[in-house]
Short mmCIF file of C-alpha atoms in Angstrom, two decimals:
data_model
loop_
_atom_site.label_atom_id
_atom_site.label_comp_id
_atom_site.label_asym_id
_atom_site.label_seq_id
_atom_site.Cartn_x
_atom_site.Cartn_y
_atom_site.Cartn_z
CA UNK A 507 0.00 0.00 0.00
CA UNK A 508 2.80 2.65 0.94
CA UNK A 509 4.63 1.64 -2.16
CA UNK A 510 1.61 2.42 -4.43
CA UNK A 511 1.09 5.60 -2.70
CA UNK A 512 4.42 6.58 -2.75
CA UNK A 513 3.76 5.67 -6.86
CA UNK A 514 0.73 7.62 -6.37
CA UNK A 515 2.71 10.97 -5.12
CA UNK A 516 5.55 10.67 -7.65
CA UNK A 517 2.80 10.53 -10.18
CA UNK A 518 1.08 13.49 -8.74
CA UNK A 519 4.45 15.86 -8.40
CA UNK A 520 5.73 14.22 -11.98
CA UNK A 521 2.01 16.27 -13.46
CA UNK A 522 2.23 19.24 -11.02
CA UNK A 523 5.95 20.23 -12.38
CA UNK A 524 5.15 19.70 -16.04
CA UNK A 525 2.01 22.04 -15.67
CA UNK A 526 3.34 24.41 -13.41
CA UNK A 527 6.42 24.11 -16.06
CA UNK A 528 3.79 25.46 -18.72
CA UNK A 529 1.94 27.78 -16.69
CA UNK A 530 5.56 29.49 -15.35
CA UNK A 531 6.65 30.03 -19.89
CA UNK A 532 2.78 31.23 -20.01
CA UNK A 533 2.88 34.01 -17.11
CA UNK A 534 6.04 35.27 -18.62
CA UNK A 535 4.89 36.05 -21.71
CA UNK A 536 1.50 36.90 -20.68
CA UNK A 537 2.22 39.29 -17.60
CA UNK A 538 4.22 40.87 -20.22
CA UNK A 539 1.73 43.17 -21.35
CA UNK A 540 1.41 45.31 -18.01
CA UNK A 541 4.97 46.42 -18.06
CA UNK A 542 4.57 46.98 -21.42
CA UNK A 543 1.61 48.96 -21.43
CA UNK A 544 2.90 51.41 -18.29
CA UNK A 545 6.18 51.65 -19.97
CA UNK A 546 4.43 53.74 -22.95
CA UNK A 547 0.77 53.92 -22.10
CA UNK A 548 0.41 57.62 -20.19
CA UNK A 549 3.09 58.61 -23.01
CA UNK A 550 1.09 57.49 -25.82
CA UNK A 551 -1.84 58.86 -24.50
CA UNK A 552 -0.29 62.07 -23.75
CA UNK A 553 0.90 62.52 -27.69
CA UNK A 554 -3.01 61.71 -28.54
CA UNK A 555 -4.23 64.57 -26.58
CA UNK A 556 -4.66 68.38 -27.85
CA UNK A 557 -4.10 71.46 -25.01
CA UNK A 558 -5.71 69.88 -21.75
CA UNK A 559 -3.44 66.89 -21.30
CA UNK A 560 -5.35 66.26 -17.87
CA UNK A 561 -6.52 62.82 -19.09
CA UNK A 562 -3.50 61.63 -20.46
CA UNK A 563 -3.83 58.24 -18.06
CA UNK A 564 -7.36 57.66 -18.93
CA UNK A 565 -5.61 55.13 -20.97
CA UNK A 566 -4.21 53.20 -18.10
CA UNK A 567 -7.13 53.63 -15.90
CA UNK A 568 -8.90 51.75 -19.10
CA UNK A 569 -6.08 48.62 -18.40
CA UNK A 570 -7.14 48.25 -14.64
CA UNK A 571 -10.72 48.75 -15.29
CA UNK A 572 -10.09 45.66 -17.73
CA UNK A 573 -8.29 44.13 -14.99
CA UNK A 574 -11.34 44.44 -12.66
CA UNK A 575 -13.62 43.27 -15.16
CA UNK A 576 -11.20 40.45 -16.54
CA UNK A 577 -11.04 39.00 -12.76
CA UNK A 578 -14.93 38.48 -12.43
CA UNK A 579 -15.12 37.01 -16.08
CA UNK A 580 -12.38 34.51 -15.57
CA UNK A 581 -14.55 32.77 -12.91
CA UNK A 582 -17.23 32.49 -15.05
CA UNK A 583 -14.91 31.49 -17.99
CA UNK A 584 -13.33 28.70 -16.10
CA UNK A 585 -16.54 27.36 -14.66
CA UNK A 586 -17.88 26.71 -18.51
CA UNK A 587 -14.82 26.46 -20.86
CA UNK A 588 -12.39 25.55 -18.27
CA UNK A 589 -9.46 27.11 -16.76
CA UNK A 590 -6.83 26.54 -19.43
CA UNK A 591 -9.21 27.47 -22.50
CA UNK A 592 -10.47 30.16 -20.49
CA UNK A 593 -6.55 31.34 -20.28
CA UNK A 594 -6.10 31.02 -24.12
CA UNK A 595 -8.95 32.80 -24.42
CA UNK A 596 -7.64 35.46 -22.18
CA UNK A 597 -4.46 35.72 -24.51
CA UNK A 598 -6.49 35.86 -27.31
CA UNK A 599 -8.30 39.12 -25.92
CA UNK A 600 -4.27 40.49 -25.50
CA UNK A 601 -4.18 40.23 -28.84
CA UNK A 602 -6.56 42.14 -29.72
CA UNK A 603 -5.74 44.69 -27.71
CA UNK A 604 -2.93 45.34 -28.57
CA UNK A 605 -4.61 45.26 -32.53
CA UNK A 606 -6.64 48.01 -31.57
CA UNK A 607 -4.59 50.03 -29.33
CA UNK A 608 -1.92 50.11 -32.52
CA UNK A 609 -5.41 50.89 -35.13
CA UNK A 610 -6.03 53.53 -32.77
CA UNK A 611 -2.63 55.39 -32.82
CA UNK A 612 -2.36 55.58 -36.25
CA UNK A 613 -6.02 56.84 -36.07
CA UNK A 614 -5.20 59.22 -33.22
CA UNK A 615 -7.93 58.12 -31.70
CA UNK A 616 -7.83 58.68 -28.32
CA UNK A 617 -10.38 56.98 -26.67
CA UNK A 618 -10.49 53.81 -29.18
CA UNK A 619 -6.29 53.40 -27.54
CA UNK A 620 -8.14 53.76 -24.42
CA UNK A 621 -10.44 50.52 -25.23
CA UNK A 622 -8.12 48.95 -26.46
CA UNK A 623 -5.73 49.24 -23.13
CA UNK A 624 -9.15 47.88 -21.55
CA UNK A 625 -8.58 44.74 -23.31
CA UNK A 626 -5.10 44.18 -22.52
CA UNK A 627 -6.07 44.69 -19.19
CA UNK A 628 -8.78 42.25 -19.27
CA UNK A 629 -6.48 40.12 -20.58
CA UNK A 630 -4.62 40.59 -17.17
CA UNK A 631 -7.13 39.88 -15.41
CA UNK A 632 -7.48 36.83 -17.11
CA UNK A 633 -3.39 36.49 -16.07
CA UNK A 634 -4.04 37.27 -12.65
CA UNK A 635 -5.61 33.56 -12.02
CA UNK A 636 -2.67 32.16 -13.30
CA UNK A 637 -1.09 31.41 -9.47
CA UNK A 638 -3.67 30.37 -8.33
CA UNK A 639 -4.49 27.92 -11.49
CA UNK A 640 -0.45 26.79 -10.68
CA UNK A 641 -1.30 26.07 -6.89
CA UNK A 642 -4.62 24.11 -7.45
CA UNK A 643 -2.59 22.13 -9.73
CA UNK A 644 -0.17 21.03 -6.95
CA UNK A 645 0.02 18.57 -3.79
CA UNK A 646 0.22 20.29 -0.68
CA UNK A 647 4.00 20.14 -0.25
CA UNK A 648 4.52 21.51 -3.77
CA UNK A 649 2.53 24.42 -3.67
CA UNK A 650 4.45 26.94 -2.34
CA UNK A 651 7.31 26.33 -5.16
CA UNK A 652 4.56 26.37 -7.55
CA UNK A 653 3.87 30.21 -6.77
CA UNK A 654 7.21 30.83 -6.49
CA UNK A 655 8.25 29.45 -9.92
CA UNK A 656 4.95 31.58 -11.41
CA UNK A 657 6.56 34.68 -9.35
CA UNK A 658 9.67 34.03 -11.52
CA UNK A 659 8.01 34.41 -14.70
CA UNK A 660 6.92 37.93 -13.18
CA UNK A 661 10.63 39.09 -13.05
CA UNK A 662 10.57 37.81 -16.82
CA UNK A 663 8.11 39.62 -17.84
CA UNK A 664 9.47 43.00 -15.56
CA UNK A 665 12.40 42.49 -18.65
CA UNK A 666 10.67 41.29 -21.38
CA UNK A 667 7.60 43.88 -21.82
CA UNK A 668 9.56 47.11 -21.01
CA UNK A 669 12.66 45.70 -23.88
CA UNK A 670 9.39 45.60 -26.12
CA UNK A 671 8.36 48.94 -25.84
CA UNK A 672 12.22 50.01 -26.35
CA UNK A 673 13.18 48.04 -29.23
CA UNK A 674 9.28 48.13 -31.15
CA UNK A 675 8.11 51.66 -29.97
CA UNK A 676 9.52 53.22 -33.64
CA UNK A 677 9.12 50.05 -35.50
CA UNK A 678 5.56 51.66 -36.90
CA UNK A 679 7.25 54.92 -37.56
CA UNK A 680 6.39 57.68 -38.18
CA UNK A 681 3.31 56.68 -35.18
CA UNK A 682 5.67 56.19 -32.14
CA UNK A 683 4.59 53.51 -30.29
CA UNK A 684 1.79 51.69 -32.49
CA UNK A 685 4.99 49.22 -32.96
CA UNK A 686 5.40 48.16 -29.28
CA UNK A 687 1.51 47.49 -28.93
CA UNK A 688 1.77 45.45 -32.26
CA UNK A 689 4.29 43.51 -30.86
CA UNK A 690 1.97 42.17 -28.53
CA UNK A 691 -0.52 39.99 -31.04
CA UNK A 692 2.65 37.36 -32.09
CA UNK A 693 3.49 37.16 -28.24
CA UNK A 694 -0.06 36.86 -26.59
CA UNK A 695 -0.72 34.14 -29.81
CA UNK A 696 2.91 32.04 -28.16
CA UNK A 697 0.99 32.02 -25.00
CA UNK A 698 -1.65 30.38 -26.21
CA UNK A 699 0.38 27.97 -28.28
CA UNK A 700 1.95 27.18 -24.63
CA UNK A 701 -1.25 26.93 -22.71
CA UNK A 702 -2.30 24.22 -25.48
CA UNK A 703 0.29 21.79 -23.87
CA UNK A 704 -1.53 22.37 -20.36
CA UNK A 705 -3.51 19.20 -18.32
CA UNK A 706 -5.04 20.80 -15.32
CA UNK A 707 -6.16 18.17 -12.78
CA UNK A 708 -10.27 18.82 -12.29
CA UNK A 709 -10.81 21.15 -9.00
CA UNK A 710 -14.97 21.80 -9.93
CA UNK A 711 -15.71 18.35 -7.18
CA UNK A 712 -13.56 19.83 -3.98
CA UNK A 713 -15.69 19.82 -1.17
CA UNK A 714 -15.76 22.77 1.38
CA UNK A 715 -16.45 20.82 4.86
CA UNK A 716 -16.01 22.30 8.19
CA UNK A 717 -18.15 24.76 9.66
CA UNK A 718 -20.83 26.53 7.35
CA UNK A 719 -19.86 29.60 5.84
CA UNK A 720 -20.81 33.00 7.07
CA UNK A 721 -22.70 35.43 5.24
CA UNK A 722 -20.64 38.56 3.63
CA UNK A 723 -21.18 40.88 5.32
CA UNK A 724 -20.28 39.47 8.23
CA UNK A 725 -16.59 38.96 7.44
CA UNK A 726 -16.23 41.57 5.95
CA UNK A 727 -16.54 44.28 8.75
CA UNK A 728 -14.18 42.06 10.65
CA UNK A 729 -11.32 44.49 12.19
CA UNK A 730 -8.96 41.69 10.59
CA UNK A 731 -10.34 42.23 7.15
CA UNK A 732 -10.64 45.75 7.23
CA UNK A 733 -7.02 45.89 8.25
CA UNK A 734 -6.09 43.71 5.98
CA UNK A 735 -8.25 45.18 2.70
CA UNK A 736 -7.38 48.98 3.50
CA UNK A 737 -3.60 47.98 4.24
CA UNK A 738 -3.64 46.41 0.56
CA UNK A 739 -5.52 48.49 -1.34
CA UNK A 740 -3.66 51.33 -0.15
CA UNK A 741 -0.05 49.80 -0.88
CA UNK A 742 -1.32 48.59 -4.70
CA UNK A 743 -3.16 51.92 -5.23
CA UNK A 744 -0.16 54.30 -4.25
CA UNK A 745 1.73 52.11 -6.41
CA UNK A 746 -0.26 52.56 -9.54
CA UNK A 747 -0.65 56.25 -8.45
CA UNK A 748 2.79 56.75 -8.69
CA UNK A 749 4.06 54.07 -11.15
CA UNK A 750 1.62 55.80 -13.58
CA UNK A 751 2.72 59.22 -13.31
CA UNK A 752 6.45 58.84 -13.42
CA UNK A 753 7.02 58.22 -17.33
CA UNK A 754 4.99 61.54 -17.81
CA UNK A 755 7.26 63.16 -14.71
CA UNK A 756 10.58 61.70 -16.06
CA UNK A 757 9.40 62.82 -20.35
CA UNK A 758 7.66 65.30 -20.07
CA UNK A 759 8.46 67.08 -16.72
CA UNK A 760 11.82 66.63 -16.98
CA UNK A 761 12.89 66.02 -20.76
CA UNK A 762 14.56 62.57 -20.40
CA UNK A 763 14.24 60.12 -22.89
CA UNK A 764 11.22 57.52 -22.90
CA UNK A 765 13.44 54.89 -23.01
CA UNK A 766 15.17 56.04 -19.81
CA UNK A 767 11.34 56.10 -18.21
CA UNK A 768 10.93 53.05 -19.32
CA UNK A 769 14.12 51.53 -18.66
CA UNK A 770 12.61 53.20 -14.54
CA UNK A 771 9.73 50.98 -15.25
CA UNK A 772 11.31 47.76 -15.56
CA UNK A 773 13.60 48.73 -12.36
CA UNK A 774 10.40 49.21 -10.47
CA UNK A 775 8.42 45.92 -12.08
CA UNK A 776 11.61 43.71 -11.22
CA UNK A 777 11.48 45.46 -7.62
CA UNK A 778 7.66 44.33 -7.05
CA UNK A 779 8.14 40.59 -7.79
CA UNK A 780 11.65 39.72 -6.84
CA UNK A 781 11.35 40.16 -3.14
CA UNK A 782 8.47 37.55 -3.10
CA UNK A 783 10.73 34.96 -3.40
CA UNK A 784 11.87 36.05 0.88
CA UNK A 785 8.76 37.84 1.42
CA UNK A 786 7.14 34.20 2.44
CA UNK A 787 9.49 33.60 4.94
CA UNK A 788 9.49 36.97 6.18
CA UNK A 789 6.14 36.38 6.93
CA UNK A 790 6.65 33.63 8.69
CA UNK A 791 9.37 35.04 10.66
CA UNK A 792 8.20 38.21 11.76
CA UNK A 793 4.71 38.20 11.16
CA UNK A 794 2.00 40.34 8.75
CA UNK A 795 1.43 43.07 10.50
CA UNK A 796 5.49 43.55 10.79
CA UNK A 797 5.78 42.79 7.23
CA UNK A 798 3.28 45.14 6.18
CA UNK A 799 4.39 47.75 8.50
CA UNK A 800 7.56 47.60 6.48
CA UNK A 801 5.89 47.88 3.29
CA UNK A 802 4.43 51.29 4.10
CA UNK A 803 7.67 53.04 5.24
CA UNK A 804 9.35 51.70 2.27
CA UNK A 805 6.84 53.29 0.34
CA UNK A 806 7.35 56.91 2.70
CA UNK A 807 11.30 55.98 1.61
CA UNK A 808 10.15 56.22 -1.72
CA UNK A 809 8.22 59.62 -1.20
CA UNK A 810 11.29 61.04 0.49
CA UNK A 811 13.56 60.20 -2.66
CA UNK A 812 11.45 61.40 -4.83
CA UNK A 813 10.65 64.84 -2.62
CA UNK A 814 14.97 65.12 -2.70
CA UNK A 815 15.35 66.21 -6.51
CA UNK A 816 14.30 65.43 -10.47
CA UNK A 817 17.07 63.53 -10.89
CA UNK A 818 17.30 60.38 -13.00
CA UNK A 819 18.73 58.46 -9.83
CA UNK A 820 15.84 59.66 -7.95
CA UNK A 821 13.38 58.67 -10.32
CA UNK A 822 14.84 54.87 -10.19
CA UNK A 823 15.30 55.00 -6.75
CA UNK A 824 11.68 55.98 -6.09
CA UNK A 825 10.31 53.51 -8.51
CA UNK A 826 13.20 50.66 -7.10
CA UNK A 827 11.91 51.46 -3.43
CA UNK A 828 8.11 51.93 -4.82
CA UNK A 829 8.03 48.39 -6.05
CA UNK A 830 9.64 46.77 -2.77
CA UNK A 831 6.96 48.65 -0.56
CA UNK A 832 4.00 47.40 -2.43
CA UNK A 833 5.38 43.76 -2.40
CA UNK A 834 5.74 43.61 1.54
CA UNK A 835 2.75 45.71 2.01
CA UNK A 836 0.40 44.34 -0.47
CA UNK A 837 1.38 40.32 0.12
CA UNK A 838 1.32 40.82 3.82
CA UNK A 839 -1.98 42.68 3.74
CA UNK A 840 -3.12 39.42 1.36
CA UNK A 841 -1.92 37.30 4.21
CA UNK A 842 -3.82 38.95 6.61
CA UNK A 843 -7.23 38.94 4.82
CA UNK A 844 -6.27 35.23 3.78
CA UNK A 845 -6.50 34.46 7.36
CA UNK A 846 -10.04 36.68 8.28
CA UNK A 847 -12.14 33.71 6.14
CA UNK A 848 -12.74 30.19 6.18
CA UNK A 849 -11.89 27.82 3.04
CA UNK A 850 -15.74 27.51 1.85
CA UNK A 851 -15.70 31.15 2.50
CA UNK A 852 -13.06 32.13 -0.34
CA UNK A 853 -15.04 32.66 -3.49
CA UNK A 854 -17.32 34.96 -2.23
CA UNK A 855 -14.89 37.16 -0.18
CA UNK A 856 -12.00 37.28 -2.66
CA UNK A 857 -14.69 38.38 -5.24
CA UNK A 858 -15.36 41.10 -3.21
CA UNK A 859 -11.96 42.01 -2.17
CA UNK A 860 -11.09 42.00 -6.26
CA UNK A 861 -13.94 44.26 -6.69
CA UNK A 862 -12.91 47.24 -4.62
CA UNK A 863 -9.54 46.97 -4.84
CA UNK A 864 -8.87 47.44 -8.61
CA UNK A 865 -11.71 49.68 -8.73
CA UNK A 866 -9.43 51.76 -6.31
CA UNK A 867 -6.47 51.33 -8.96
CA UNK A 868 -8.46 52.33 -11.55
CA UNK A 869 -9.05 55.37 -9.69
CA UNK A 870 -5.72 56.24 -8.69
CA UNK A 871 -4.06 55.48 -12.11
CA UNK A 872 -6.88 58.04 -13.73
CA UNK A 873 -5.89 60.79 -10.67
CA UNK A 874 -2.38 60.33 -11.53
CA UNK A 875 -2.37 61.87 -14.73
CA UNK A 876 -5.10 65.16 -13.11
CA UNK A 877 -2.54 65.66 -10.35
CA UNK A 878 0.45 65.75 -12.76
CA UNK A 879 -1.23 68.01 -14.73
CA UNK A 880 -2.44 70.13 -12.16
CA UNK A 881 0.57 70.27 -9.44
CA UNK A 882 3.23 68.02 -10.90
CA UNK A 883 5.33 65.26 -9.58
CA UNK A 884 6.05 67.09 -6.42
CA UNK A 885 2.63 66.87 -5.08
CA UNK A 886 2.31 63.53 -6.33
CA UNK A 887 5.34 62.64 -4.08
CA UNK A 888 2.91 63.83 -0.83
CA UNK A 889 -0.54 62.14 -1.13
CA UNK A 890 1.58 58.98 0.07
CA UNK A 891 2.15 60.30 3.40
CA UNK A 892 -1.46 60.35 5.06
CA UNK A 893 -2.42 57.18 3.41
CA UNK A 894 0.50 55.19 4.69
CA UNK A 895 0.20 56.95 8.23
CA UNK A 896 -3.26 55.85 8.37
CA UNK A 897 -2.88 52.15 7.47
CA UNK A 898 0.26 52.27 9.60
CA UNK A 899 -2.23 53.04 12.56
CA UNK A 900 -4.75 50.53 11.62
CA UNK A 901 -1.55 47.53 11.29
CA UNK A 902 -0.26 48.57 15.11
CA UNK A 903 -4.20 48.59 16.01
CA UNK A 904 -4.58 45.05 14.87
CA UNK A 905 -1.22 43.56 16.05
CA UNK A 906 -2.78 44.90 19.71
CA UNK A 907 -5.90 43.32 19.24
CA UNK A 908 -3.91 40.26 17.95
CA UNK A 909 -1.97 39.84 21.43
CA UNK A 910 -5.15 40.68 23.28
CA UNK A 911 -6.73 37.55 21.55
CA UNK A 912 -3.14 35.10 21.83
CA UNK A 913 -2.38 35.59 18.03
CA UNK A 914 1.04 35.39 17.38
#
């Protein structure tokens, strides 16, 4: 018996590392397109604009709209084509895109590159699933290598999409980046040639058991969950706030060239995934509330480098110490509402979560652009401070309440 089961688990691992293989190749290419897209999305948008370059984001605010929407259509996706043709179908929507964002710049059509910037970023949403599809895939005691081999394809794609938008942004020219945008239909199609090769074990029959699940609303004005969503959606949103704005602070502010802002870009996409590969055991370590706390000062570090000077090293340094803070403060907040539910619970509540919080990014990436416009990249630098004060008080809050209760 424990020489068939031992069979059993080889058997099991043997499937788990050929798909998770597959699903690492597919993430790179795939999570290529955000990069990408921030690289030279605010810039194109800017060029597409006449006097009042206020909405020059609106562009980018489309991408995490489509990232909102993407996440709620994936689940439905999944539950009738199933999760790897729903992922093809995903890249397929990329494509796109990127079709129409490139028809639209040749067009100078402003709001047609905007929809087509909302399906790329469907298309991420569609990406977004893609660690989780890894983990499901996975026995127990593989599945935190699983996410960390998908969070290596994130540091490929921090490379690949940014080198993209450098080497294709003038391939179209005289239409400055309609290239870079085009170069994402022959990529997004190699995803889906990869994603062919995937067999993903059958999750749909999992059964919930223990107690029965609570109703919403319940959990979710939990001081653990509140913590836990405000401390995350602050750290991603402040991100995007700022990520957004700096290519049109670094250009246009400051007349460097867009493939130094983008070259900032990659810096700062690199900076948000490498540090996952510690964050883990950080968390184990020290804690999420410690972890987290440490995400939001990083982030005031990033504030204070920027507030120092216009520099280029204090552009990279910003975006460097921008990225770090949202991984600590963003994965440790995740941790912490991870921990406010119950297993049977997680559909519902991560729907939710999903729901506000890149509604909130889509927010912040279409203030960034207003702001800039209206105050510049000084004032920008600022609006971190009160946000990351107040989450900081709502993290020491809950580690109090966590020792009053015996957490650890």
């Amino acid at each position: 018996m424990a020489a068939h089961e031992s069979q059993g688990l080889d058997g099991q691992l043997r499937a788990a590392k050929r798909n998770v293989s597959i699903l690492t190749v597919a993430q790179s290419i795939l999570g290529s397109a955000a990069p990408l897209s921030f690289s030279v999305g605010g810039l194109a948008g800017f060029q597409l604009l006449g006097a009042d370059k206020s909405l020059a984001t609106a562009p980018l605010t489309g991408f995490n709209v489509g990232v909102a929407l993407g996440a709620i259509v994936v689940a439905a996706a999944s539950r009738f084509l199933g999760r790897r043709e729903s992922f093809m179908v995903g890249a397929l929507m990329g494509a796109i895109g990127g079709s129409v964002a490139a028809l639209a710049l040749f067009r100078s059509e402003f709001w047609l590159f905007a929809f087509g910037l909302l399906l790329i970023g469907l298309s991420g949403g569609f990406t977004q699933k893609i660690r989780f599809a890894a983990a499901d895939a996975s026995p127990t005691f593989f599945k935190g290598k699983a996410i960390s081999w998908i969070l290596a394809g994130g540091i490929v794609s921090a490379i690949v999409g940014p080198q993209l938008a450098i080497w294709l942004k003038d391939w179209m020219a005289p239409v400055t980046f309609a290239g870079a945008f085009m170069g994402l239909v022959p990529l997004m199609l190699l995803a889906i040639v990869v994603l062919a090769f995937l067999r993903l074990p059958d999750t749909s029959s999992k059964a919930a058991g223990g107690e029965p699940a609570r109703p919403l609303r319940e959990i979710v004005v939990t001081q653990r969950f509140i913590t836990g969503m405000i401390c995350g959606i602050s750290s991603y949103a402040l991100m995007t706030f700022m990520m957004t704005g700096a290519p049109l602070a670094m250009v246009v502010g400051c007349g460097f060239s867009s493939d130094l802002a983008t070259l900032g870009i990659q810096w700062h996409v690199i900076a948000m995934f490498a540090p996952s590969f510690f964050t883990g055991m950080l968390i184990s370590r020290f804690g999420t509330e410690k972890v987290v706390a440490t995400g939001l000062i990083i982030l005031m570090g990033c504030a204070i480098v920027a507030h120092m000077g216009v520099d280029l090293w204090n552009f990279w340094l910003a975006l460097v110490l921008l990225g770090i803070g949202w991984n600590f403060g963003f994965i440790g907040a995740t941790a912490i509402v991870a921990s406010s539910y119950r297993p049977q619970e997680a559909d519902k509540v991560q729907g939710f979560h999903d729901i506000v919080l890149f509604g909130t990014v889509a927010l912040s990436s279409f203030s960034s652009g207003k702001v800039f416009s209206a105050f510049g990249w000084s004032v920008m630098n600022l609006v971190i401070w009160p946000v990351a004060i107040v989450c900081l008080i709502l993290v020491v809050l809950q580690m109090r309440a966590a020792a009053r209760n015996g957490r650890v």
